[in-house]
mmCIF file of C-alpha atoms in Angstrom:
data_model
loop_
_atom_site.group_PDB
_atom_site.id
_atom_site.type_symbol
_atom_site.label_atom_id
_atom_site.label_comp_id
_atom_site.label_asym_id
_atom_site.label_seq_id
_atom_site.Cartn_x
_atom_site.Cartn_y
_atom_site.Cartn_z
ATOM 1 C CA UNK A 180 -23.849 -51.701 -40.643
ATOM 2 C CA UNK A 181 -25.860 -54.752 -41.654
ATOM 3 C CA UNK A 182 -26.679 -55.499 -38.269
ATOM 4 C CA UNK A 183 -27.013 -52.425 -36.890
ATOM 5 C CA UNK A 184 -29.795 -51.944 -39.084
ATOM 6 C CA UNK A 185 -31.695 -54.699 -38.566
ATOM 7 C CA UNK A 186 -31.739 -53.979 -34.997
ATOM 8 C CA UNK A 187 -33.040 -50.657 -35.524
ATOM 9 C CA UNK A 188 -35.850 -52.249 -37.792
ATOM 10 C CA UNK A 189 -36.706 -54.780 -34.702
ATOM 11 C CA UNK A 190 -36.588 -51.857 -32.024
ATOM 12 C CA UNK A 191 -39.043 -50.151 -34.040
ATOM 13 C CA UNK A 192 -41.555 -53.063 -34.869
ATOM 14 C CA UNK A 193 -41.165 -54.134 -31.046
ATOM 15 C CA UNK A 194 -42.186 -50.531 -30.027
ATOM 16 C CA UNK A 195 -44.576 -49.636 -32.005
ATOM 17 C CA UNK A 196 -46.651 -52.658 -31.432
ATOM 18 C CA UNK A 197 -46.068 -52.484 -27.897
ATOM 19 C CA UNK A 198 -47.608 -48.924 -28.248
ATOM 20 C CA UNK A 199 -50.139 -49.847 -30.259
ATOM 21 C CA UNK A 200 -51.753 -52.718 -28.473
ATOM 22 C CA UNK A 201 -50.743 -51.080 -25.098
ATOM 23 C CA UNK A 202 -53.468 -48.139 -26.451
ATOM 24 C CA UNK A 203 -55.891 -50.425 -28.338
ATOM 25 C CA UNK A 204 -56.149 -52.370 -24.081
ATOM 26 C CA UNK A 205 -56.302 -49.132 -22.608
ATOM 27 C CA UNK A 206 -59.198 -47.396 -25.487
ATOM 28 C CA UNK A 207 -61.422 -50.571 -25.046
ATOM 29 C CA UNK A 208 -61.542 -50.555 -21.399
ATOM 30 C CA UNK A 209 -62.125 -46.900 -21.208
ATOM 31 C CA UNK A 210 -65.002 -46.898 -23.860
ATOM 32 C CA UNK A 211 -66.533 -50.482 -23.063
ATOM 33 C CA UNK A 212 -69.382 -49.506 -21.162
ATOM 34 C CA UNK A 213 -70.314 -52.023 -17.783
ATOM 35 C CA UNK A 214 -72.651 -54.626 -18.519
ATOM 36 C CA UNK A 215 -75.918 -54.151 -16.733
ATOM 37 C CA UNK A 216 -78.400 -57.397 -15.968
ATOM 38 C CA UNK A 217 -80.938 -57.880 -18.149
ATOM 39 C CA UNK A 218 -84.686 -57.300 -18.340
ATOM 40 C CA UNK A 219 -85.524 -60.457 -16.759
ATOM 41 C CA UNK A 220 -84.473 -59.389 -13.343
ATOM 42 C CA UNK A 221 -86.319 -56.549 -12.978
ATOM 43 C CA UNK A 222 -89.346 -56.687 -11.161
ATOM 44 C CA UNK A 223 -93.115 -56.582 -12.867
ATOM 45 C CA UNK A 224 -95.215 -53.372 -12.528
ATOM 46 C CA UNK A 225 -97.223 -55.352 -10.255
ATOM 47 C CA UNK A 226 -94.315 -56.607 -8.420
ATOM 48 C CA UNK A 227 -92.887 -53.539 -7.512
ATOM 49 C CA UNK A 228 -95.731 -51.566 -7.304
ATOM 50 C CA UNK A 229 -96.802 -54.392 -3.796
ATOM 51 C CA UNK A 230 -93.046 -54.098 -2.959
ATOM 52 C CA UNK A 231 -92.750 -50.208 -2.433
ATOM 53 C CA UNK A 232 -96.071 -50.559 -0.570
ATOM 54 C CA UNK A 233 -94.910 -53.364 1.931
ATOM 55 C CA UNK A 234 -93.344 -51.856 4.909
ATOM 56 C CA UNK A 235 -91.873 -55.427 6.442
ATOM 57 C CA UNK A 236 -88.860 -56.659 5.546
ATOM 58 C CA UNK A 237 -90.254 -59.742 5.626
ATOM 59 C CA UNK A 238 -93.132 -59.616 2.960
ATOM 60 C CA UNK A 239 -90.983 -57.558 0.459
ATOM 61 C CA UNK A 240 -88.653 -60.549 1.027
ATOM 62 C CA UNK A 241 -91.612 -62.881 -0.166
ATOM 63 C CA UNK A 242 -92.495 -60.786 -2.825
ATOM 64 C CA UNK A 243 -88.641 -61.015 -4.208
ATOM 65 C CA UNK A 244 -88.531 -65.058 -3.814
ATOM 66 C CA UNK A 245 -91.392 -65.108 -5.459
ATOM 67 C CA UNK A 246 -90.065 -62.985 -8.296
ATOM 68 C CA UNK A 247 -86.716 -64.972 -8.263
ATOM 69 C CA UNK A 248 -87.718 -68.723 -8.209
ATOM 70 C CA UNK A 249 -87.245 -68.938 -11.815
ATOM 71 C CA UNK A 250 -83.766 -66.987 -11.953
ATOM 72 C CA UNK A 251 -80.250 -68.646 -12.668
ATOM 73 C CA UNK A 252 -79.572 -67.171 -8.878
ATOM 74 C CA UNK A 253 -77.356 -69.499 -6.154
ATOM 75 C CA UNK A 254 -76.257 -65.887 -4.113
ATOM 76 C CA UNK A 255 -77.652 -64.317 -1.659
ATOM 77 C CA UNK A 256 -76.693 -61.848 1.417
ATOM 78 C CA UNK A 257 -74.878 -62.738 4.072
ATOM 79 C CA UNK A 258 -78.652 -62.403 6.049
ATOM 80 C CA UNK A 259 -80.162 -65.442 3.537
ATOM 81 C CA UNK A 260 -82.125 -62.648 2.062
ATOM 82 C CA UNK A 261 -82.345 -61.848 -1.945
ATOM 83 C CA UNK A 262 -80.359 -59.288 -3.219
ATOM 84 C CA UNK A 263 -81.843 -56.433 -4.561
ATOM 85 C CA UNK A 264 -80.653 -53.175 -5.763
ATOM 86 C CA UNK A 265 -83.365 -50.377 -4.972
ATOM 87 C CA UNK A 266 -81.684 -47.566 -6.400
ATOM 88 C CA UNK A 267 -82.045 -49.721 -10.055
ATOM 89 C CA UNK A 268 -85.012 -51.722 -8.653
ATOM 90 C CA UNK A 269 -83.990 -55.318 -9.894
ATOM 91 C CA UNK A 270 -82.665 -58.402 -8.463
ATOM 92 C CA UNK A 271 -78.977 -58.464 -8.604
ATOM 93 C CA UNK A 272 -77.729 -61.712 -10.303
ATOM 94 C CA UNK A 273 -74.695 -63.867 -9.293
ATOM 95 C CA UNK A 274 -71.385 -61.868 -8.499
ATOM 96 C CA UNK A 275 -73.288 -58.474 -9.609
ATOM 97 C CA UNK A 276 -72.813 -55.046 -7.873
ATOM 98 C CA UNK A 277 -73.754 -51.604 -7.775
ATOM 99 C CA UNK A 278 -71.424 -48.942 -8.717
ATOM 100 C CA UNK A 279 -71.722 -45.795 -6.803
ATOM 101 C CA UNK A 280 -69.613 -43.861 -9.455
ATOM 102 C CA UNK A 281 -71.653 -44.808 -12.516
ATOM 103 C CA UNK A 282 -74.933 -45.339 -10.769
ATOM 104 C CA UNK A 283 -75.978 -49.145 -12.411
ATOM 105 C CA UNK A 284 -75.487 -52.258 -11.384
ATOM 106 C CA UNK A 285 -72.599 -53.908 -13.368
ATOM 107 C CA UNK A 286 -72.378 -57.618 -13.939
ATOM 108 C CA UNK A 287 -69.586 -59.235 -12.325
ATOM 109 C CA UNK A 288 -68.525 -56.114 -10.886
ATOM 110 C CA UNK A 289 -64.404 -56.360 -10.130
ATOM 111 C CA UNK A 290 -63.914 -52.382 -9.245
ATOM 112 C CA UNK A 291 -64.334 -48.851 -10.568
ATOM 113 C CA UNK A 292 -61.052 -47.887 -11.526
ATOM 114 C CA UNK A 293 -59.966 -44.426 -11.687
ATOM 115 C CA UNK A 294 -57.140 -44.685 -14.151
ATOM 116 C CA UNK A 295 -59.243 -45.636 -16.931
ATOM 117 C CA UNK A 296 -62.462 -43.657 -15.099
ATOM 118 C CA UNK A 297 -64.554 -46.647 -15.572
ATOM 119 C CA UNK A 298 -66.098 -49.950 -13.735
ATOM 120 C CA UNK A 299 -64.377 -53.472 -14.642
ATOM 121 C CA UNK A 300 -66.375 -55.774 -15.044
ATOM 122 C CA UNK A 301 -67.721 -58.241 -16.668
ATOM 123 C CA UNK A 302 -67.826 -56.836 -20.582
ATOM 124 C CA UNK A 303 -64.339 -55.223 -20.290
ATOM 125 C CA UNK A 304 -62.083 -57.274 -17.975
ATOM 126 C CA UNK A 305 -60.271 -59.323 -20.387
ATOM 127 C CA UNK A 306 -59.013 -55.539 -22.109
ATOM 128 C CA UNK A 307 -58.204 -54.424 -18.282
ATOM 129 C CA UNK A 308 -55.835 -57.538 -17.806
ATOM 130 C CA UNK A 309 -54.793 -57.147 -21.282
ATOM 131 C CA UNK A 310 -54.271 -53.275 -20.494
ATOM 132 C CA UNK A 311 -51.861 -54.182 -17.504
ATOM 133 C CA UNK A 312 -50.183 -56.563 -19.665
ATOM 134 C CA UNK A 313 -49.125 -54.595 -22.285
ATOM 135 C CA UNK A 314 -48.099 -51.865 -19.793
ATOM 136 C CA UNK A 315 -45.811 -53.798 -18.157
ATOM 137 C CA UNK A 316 -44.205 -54.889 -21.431
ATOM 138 C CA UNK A 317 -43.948 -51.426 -22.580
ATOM 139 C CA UNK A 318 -42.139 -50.533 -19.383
ATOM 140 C CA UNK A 319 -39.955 -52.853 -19.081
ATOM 141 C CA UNK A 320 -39.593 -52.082 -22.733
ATOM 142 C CA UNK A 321 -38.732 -48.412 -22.508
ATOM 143 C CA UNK A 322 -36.637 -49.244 -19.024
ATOM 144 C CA UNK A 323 -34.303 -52.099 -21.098
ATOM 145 C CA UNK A 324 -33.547 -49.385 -23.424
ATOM 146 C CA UNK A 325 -32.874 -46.816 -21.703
ATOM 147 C CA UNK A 326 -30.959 -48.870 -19.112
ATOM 148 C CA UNK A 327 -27.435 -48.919 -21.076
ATOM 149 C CA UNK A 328 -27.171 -45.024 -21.336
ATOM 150 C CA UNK A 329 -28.718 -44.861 -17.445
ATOM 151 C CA UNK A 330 -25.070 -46.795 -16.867
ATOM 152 C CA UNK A 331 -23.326 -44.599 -18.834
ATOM 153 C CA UNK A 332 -24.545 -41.526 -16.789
ATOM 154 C CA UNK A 333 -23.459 -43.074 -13.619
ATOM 155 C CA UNK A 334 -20.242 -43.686 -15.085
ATOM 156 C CA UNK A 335 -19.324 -40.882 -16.127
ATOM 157 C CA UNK A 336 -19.464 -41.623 -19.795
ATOM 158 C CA UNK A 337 -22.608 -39.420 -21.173
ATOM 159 C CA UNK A 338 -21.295 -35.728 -22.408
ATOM 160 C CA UNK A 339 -22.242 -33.279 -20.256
ATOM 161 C CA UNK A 340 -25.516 -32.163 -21.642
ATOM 162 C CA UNK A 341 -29.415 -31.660 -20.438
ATOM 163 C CA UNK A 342 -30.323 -34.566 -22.134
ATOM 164 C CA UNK A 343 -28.686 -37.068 -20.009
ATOM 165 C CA UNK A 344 -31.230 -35.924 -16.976
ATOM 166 C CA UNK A 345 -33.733 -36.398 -19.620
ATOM 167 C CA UNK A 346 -32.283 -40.204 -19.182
ATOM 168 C CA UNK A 347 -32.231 -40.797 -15.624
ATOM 169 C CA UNK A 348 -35.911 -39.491 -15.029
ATOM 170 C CA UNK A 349 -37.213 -41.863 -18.018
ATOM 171 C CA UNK A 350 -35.431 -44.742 -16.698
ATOM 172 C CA UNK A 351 -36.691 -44.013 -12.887
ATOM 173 C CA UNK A 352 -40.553 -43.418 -14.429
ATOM 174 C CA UNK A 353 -40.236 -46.677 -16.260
ATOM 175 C CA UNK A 354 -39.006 -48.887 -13.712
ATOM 176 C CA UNK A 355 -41.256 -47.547 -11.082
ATOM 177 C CA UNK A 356 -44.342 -47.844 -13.291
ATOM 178 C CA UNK A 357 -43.247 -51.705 -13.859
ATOM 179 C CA UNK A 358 -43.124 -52.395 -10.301
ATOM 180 C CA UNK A 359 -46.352 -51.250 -9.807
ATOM 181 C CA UNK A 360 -48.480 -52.652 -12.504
ATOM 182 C CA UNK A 361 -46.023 -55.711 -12.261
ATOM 183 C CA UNK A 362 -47.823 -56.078 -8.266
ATOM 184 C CA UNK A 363 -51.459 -55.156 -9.315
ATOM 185 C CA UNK A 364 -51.069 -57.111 -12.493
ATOM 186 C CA UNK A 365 -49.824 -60.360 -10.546
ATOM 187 C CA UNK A 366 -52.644 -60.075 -8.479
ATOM 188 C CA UNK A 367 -55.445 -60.044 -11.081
ATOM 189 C CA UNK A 368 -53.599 -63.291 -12.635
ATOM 190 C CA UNK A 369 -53.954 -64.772 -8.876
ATOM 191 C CA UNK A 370 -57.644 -63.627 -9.170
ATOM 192 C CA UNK A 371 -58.715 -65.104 -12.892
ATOM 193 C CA UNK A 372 -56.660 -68.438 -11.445
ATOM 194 C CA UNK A 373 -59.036 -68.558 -8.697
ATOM 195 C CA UNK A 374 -62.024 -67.120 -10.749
ATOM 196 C CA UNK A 375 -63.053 -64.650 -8.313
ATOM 197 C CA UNK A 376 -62.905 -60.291 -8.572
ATOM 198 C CA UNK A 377 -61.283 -58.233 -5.995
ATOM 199 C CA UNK A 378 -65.100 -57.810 -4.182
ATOM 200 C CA UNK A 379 -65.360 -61.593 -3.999
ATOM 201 C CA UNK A 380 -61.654 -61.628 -2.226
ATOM 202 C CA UNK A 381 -63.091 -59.428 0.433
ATOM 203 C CA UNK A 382 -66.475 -60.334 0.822
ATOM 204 C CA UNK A 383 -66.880 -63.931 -0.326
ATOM 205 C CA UNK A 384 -70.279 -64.761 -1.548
ATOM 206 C CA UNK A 385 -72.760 -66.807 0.224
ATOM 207 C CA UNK A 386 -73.945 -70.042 -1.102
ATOM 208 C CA UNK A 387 -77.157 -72.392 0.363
ATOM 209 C CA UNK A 388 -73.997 -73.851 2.539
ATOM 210 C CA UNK A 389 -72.422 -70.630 3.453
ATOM 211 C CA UNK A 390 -70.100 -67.904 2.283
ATOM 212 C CA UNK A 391 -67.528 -69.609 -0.291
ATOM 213 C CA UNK A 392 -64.616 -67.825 -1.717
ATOM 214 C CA UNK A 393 -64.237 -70.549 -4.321
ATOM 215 C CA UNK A 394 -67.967 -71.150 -5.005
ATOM 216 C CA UNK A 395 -67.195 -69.839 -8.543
ATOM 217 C CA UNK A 396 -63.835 -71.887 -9.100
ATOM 218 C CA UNK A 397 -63.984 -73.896 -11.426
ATOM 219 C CA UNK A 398 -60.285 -75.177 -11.855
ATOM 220 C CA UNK A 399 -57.264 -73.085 -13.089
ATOM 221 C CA UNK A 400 -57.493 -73.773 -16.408
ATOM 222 C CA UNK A 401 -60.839 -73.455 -17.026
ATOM 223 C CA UNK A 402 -60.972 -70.302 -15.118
ATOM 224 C CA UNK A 403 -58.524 -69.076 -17.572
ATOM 225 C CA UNK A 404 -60.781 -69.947 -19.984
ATOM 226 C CA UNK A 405 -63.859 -68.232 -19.038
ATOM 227 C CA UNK A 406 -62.391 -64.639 -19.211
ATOM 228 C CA UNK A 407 -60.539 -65.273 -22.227
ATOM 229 C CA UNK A 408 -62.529 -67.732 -24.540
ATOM 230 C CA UNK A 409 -61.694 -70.745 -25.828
ATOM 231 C CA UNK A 410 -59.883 -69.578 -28.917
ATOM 232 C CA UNK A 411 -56.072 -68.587 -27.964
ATOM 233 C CA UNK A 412 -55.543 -67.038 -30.980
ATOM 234 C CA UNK A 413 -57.548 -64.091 -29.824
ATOM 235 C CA UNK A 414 -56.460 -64.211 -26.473
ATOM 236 C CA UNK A 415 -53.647 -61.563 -26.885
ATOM 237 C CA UNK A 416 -56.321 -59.402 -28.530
ATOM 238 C CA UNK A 417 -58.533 -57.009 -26.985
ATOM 239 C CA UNK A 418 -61.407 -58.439 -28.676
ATOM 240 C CA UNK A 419 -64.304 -59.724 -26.561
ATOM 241 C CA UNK A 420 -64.085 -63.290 -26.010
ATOM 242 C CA UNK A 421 -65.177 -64.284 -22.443
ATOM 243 C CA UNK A 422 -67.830 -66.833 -22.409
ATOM 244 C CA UNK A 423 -71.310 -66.527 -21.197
ATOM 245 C CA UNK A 424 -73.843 -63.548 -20.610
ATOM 246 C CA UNK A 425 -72.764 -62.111 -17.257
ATOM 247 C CA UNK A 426 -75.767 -63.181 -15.536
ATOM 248 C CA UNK A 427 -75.067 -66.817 -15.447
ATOM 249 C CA UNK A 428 -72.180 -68.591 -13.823
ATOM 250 C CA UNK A 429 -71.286 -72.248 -13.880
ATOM 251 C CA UNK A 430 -70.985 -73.100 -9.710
ATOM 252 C CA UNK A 431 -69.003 -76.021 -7.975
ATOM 253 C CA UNK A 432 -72.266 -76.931 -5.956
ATOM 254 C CA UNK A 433 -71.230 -78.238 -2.879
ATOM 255 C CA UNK A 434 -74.314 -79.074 -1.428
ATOM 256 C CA UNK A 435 -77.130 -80.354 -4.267
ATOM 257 C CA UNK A 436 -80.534 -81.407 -3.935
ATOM 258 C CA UNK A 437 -80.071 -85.466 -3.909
ATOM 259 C CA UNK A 438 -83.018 -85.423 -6.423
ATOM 260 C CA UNK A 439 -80.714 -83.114 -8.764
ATOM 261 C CA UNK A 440 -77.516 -85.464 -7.811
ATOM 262 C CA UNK A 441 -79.260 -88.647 -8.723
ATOM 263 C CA UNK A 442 -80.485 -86.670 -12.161
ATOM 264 C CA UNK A 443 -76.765 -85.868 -12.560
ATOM 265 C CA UNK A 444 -75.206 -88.805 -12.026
ATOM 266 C CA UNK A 445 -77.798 -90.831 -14.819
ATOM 267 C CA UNK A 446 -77.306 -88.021 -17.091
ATOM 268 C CA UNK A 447 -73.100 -87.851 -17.060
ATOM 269 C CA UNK A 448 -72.725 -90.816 -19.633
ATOM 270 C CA UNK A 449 -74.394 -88.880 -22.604
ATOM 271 C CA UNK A 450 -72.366 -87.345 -25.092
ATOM 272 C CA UNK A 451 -73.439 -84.316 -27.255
ATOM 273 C CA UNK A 452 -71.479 -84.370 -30.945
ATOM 274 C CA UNK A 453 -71.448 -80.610 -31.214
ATOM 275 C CA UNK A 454 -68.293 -78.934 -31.363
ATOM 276 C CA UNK A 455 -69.574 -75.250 -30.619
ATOM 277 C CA UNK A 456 -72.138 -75.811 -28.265
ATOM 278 C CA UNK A 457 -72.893 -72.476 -26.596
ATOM 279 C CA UNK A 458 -72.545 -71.236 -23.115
ATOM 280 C CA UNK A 459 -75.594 -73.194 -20.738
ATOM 281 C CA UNK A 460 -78.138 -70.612 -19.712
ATOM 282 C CA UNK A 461 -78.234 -71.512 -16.430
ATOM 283 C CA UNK A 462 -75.504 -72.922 -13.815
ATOM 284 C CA UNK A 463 -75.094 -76.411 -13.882
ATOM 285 C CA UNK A 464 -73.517 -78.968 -12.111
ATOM 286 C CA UNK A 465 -69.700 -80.852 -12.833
ATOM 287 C CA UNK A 466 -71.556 -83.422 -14.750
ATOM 288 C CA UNK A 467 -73.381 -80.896 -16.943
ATOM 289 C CA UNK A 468 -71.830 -78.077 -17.880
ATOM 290 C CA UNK A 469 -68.680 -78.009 -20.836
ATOM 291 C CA UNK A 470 -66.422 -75.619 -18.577
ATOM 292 C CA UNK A 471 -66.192 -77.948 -15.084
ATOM 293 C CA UNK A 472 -66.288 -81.324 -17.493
ATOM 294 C CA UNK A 473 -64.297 -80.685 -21.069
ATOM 295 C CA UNK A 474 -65.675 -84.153 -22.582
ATOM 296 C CA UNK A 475 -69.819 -83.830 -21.086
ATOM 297 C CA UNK A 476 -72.022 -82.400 -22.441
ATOM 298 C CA UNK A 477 -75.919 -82.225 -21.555
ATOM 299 C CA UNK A 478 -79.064 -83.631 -23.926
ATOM 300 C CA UNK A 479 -80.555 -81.031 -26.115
ATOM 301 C CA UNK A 480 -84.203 -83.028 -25.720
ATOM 302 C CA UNK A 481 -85.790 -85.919 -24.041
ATOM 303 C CA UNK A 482 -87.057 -86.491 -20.156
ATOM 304 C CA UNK A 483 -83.585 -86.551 -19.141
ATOM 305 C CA UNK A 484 -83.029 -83.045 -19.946
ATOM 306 C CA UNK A 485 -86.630 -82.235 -18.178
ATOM 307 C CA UNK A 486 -85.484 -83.715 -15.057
ATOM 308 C CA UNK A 487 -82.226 -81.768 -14.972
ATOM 309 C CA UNK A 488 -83.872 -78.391 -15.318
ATOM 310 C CA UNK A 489 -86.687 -79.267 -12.422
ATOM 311 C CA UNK A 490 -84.024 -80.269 -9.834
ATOM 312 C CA UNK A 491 -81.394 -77.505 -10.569
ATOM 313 C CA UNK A 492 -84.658 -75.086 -10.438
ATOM 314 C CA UNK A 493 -85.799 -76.677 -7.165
ATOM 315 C CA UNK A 494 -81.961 -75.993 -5.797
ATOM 316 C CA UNK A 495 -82.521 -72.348 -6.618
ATOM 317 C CA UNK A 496 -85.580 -72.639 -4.793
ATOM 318 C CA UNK A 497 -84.465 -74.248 -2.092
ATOM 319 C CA UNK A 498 -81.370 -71.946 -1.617
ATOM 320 C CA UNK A 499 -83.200 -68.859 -1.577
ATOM 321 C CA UNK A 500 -85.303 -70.260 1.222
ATOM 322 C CA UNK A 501 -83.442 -71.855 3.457
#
């Protein structure tokens, strides 16, 4: 009796907190509303007011790289050209898209999704992985439960009442649902392990040396790290913990300016002391940023620090240009 009780008690802590985070995922990635860039890429008054009136591709193109030359941008179409949204009228920044169903631009757009009737992105893909998680546990939850009475119908050994349908259809609901998520949920794992979203597997974006799947990778682990944070303790939580803005992505640049190589190279021996050194505003290079080297860090002052910004900002030049 003894035992039997305690194994109701754990069947009804498991479930419950199964439910329970399974509907605290799914709630924050319905309500979470997309991230949209920020201020700093939309155009001037001035700006857009010459860019509506130019009629060649070719001087609204200007008039962008103009606009763009001190952006945290390394992207652009497939064409070399800037990309700019004109139904919200700003330059797009890295690995952001524009959603047809909400009508904005969403930073690091992954895909509208019509079960939870929203766009995954950026601000709410951590609670859609989390979501599929805790899904899959609370199928295979309900399934292993149900499973030893789903025997017990095919043997013969249920009485003959309604309820034992009741049982097969539960068990057949369950263990479909698993498979399912258990496929789409496998293949967002593959996708945070190679730190790309499902547009990026289809269209790869386009880098100063071409289009580059893995532009973005920055090694499984750190990947990992990215969408979830760098505390695990929250990591099972649908609380917000992904690092960075959503405008600016730390990039494996294969091709540098040497100027910016040379800067990178004199600048990898310094050390910063500070444990909780925040996210860099702009993308950096192996040698500079905390997420592609765990132990560098960059200089908070000095020339050094000068000379970094100039050559990463003459990369961004030079990639939107060439």
């Amino acid at each position: 009796t003894i035992s039997s009780t305690a194994e109701k008690v754990v069947y009804l802590v498991v479930f419950h907190l199964s439910f329970v985070m399974f509907v605290w995922s799914y709630w924050k990635t319905i309500f979470t509303s997309p991230a949209s860039p920020s201020n700093e890429f939309c155009l001037s008054k001035a700006d857009k007011e010459q860019y509506e009136k130019e009629e060649r591709p070719e001087s609204q193109q200007e008039i962008l790289r103009r606009a763009a030359k001190d952006l945290p941008i390394y992207t652009t179409t497939a064409s070399r050209a800037i990309r700019y949204c004109d139904r919200c009228q700003l330059i797009k920044p890295d690995r952001c898209h524009h959603c047809s169903a909400c009508d904005i631009c969403v930073l690091k757009m992954d895909h509208h999704c019509p079960w939870v009737n929203n766009c995954v992105g950026f601000s709410n893909y951590k609670f859609f992985l989390l979501f599929l998680m805790y899904s899959l546990l609370y199928c295979l939850f309900v399934a292993a439960t149900v499973l030893q009475y789903f025997i017990k119908f095919w043997t013969n050994e249920l009485p003959d009442t309604h309820a034992k349908f009741h049982v097969l259809f539960l068990f057949f609901v369950a263990a479909m649902f698993f498979i399912s998520i258990l496929s789409l949920f496998s293949y967002h794992c593959w996708l945070v392990g190679k730190n790309r979203s499902t547009i990026e597997t289809f269209r790869a974006p386009t880098f100063r040396n071409g289009p580059d799947k893995n532009g973005f990778s920055l090694g499984c682990s750190k990947n990992l790290r990215e969408v979830f944070g760098d505390e695990k303790k929250y990591w099972l939580l649908p609380i917000f913990t992904s690092l960075g803005d959503g405008c600016n992505f730390p990039t494996r640049l294969v091709i540098m300016d040497p100027e910016q190589l040379t800067v990178s190279s004199q600048n990898e021996p310094a050390k910063s002391s500070g444990a909780n050194q925040s996210f860099p505003t702009r993308p950096l290079s192996e040698s500079q940023n905390r997420l592609l080297a765990s132990d560098s860090q960059w200089v908070e002052s000095g020339p050094e620090e000068e000379n970094v910004k100039s050559g990463a900002k003459k990369h961004i030049i030079v990639s939107l240009e060439s």
